[in-house]
PDB file of C-alpha atoms and ligand atoms in Angstrom:
ATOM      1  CA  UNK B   1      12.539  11.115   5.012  1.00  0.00           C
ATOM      2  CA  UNK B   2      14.081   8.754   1.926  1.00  0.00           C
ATOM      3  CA  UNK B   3      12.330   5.830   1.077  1.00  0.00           C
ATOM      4  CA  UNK B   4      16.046   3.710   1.644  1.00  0.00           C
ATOM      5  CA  UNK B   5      15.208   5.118   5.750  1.00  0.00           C
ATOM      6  CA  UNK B   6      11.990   2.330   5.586  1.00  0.00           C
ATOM      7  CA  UNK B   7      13.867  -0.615   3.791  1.00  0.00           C
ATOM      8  CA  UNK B   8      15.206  -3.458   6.518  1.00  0.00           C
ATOM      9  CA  UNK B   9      18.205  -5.834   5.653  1.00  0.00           C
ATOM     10  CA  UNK B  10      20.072  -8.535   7.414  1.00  0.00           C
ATOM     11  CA  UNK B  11      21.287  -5.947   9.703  1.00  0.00           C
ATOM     12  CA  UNK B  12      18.456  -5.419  11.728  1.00  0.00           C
ATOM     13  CA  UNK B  13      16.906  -9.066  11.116  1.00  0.00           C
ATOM     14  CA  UNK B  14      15.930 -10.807  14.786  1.00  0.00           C
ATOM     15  CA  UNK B  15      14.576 -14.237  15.167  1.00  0.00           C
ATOM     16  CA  UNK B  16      12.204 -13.902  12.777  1.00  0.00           C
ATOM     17  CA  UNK B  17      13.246 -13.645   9.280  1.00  0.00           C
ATOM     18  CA  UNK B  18      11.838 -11.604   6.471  1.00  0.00           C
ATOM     19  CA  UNK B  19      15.337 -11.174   4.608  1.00  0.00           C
ATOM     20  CA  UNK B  20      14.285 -12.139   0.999  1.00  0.00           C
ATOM     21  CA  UNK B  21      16.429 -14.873  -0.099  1.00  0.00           C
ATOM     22  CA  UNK B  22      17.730 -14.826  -4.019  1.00  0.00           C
ATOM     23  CA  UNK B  23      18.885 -17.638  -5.353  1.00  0.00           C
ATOM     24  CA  UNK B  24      20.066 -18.120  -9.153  1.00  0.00           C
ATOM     25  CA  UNK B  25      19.632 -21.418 -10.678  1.00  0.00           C
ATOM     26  CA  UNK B  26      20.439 -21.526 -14.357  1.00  0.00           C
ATOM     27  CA  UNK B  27      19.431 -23.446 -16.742  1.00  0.00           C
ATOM     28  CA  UNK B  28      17.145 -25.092 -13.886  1.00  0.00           C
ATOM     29  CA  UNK B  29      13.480 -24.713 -15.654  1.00  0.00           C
ATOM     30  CA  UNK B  30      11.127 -26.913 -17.303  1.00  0.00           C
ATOM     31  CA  UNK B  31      12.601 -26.206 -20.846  1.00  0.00           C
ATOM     32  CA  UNK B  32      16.265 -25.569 -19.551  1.00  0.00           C
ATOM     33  CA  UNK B  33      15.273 -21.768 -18.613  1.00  0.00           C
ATOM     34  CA  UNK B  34      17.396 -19.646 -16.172  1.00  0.00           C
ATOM     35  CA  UNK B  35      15.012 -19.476 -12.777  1.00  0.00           C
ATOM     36  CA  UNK B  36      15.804 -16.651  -9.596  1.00  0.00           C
ATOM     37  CA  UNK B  37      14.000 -17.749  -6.717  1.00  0.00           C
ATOM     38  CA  UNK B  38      13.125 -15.486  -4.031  1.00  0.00           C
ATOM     39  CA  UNK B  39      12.253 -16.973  -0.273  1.00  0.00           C
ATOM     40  CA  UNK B  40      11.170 -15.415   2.788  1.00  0.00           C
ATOM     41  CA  UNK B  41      11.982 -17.720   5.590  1.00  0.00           C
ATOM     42  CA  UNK B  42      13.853 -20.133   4.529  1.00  0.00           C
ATOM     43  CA  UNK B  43      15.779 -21.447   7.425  1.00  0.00           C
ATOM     44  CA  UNK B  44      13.202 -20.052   9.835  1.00  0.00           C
ATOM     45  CA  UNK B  45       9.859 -20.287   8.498  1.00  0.00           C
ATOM     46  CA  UNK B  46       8.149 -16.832   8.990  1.00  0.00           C
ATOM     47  CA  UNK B  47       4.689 -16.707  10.526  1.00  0.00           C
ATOM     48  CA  UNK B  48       2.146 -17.142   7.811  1.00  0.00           C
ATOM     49  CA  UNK B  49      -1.232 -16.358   9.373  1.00  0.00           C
ATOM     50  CA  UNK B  50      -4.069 -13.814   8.336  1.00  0.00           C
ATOM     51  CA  UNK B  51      -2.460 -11.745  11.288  1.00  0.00           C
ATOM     52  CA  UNK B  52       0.863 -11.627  10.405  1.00  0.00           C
ATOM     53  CA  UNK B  53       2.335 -12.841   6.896  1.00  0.00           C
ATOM     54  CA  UNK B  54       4.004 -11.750   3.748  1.00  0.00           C
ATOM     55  CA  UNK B  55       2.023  -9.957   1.802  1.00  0.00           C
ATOM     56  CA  UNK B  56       3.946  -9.850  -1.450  1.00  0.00           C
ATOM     57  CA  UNK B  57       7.227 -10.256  -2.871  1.00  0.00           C
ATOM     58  CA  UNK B  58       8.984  -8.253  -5.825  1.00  0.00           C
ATOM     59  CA  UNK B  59      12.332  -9.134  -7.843  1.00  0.00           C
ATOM     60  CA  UNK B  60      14.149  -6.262  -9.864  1.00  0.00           C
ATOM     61  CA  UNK B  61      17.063  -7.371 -11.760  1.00  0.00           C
ATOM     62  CA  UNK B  62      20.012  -4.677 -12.762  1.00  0.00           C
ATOM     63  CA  UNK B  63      21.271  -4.500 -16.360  1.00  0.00           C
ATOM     64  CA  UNK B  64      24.811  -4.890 -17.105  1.00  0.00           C
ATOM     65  CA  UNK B  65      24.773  -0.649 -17.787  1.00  0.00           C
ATOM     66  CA  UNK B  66      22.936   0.123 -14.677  1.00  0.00           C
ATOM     67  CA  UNK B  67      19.287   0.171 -15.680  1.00  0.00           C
ATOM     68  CA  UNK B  68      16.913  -1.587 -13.163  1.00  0.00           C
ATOM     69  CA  UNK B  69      14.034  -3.378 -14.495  1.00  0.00           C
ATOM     70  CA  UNK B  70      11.357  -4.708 -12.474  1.00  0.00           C
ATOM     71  CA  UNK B  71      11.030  -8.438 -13.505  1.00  0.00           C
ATOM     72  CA  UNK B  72       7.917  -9.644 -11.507  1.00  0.00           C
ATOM     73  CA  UNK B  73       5.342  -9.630  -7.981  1.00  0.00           C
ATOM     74  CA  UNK B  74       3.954 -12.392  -6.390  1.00  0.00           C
ATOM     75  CA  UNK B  75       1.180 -11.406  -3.830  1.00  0.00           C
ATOM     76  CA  UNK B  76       0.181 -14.348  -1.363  1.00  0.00           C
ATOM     77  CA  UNK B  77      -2.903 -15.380   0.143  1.00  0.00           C
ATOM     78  CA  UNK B  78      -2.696 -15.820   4.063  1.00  0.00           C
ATOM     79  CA  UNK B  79      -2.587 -19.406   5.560  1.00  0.00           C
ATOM     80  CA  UNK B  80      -2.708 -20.806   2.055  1.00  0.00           C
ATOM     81  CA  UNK B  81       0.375 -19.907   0.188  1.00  0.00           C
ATOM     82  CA  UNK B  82       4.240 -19.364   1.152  1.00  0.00           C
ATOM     83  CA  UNK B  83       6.258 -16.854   0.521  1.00  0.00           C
ATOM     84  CA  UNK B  84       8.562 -18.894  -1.833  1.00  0.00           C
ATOM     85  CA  UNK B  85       8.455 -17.702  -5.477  1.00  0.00           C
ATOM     86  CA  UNK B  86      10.302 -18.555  -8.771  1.00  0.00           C
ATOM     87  CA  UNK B  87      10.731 -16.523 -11.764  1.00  0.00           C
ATOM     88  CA  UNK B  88      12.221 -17.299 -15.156  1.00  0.00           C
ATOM     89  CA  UNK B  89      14.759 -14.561 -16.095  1.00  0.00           C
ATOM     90  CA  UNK B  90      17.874 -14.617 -18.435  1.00  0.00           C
ATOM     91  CA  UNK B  91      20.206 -14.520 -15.582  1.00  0.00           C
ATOM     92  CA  UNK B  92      22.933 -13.747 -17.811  1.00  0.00           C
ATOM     93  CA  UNK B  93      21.166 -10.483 -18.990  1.00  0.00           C
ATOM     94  CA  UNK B  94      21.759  -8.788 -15.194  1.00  0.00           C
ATOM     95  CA  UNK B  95      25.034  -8.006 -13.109  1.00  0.00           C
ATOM     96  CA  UNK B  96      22.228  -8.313  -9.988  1.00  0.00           C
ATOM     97  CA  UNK B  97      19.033  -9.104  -8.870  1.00  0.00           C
ATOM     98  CA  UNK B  98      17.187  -7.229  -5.942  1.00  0.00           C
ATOM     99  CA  UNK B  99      14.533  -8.197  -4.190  1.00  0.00           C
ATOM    100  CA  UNK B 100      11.620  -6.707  -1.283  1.00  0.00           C
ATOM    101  CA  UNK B 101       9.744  -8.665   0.622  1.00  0.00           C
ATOM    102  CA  UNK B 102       6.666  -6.895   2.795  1.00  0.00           C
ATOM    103  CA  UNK B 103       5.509  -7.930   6.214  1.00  0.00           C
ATOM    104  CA  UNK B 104       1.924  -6.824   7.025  1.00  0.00           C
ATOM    105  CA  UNK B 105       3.712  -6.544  10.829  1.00  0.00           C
ATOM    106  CA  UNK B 106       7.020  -5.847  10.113  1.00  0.00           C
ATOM    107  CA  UNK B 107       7.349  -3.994   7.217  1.00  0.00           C
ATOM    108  CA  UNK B 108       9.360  -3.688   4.073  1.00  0.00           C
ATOM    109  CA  UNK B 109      12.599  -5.727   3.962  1.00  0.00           C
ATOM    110  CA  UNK B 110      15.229  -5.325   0.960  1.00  0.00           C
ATOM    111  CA  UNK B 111      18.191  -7.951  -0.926  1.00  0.00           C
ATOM    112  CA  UNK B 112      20.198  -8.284  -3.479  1.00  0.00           C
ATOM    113  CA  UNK B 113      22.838 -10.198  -5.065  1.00  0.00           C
ATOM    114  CA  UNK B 114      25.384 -10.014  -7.793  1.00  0.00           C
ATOM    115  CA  UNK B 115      25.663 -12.262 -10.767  1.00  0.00           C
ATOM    116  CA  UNK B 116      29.281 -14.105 -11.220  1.00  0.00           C
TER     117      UNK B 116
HETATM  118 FE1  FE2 O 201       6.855 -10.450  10.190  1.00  0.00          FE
END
């Protein structure tokens, strides 16, 4: 087995959605900084109960030559916090950003996006 067999995209997504969102807004922070936010759910809110929630979300970003770097992990507490994360990255730095999202029910589910 290869680890790409256990990653989920948009292609298998049902009702419920645990795509991780990336979305690039530059020049958006406090202090002008480039922010990539990363959202599970956010048309249809996924279920966020001890049961059944999003355990943790991580963002990798590619370098313009091909090297991945991971650029951060946000782990959430049941009930309490959403799966909606933002992290402050020169976006101009990356060609892409990738992101995984993990479902304590539904397991591991993969994005990514290219830079313009
Ligand atoms: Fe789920």
């Amino acid at each position: 087995m290869k680890f790409a067999e256990i990653l989920k995209g948009a292609e298998v997504e049902g009702k419920e959605k645990h795509v991780p969102v990336i979305e690039i807004d530059k020049g958006r922070g406090e202090a002008g900084e480039d922010i990539v936010r990363v959202i599970v759910g956010k048309e249809v809110p996924h279920p966020n109960t001890v049961e059944h929630h999003i355990v943790w979300i991580e963002l990798f970003g590619v370098k313009k030559d091909g090297k991945v770097v991971n650029l951060g992990r946000a782990a959430f507490g049941p009930s309490y916090t959403k799966p909606n994360v933002r992290f402050q990255v020169p976006v101009s730095e990356f060609k892409a950003f990738c992101a995984l999202a993990y479902c304590n029910i539904h397991g591991l589910w993969q994005n990514c996006i290219e830079v313009e």
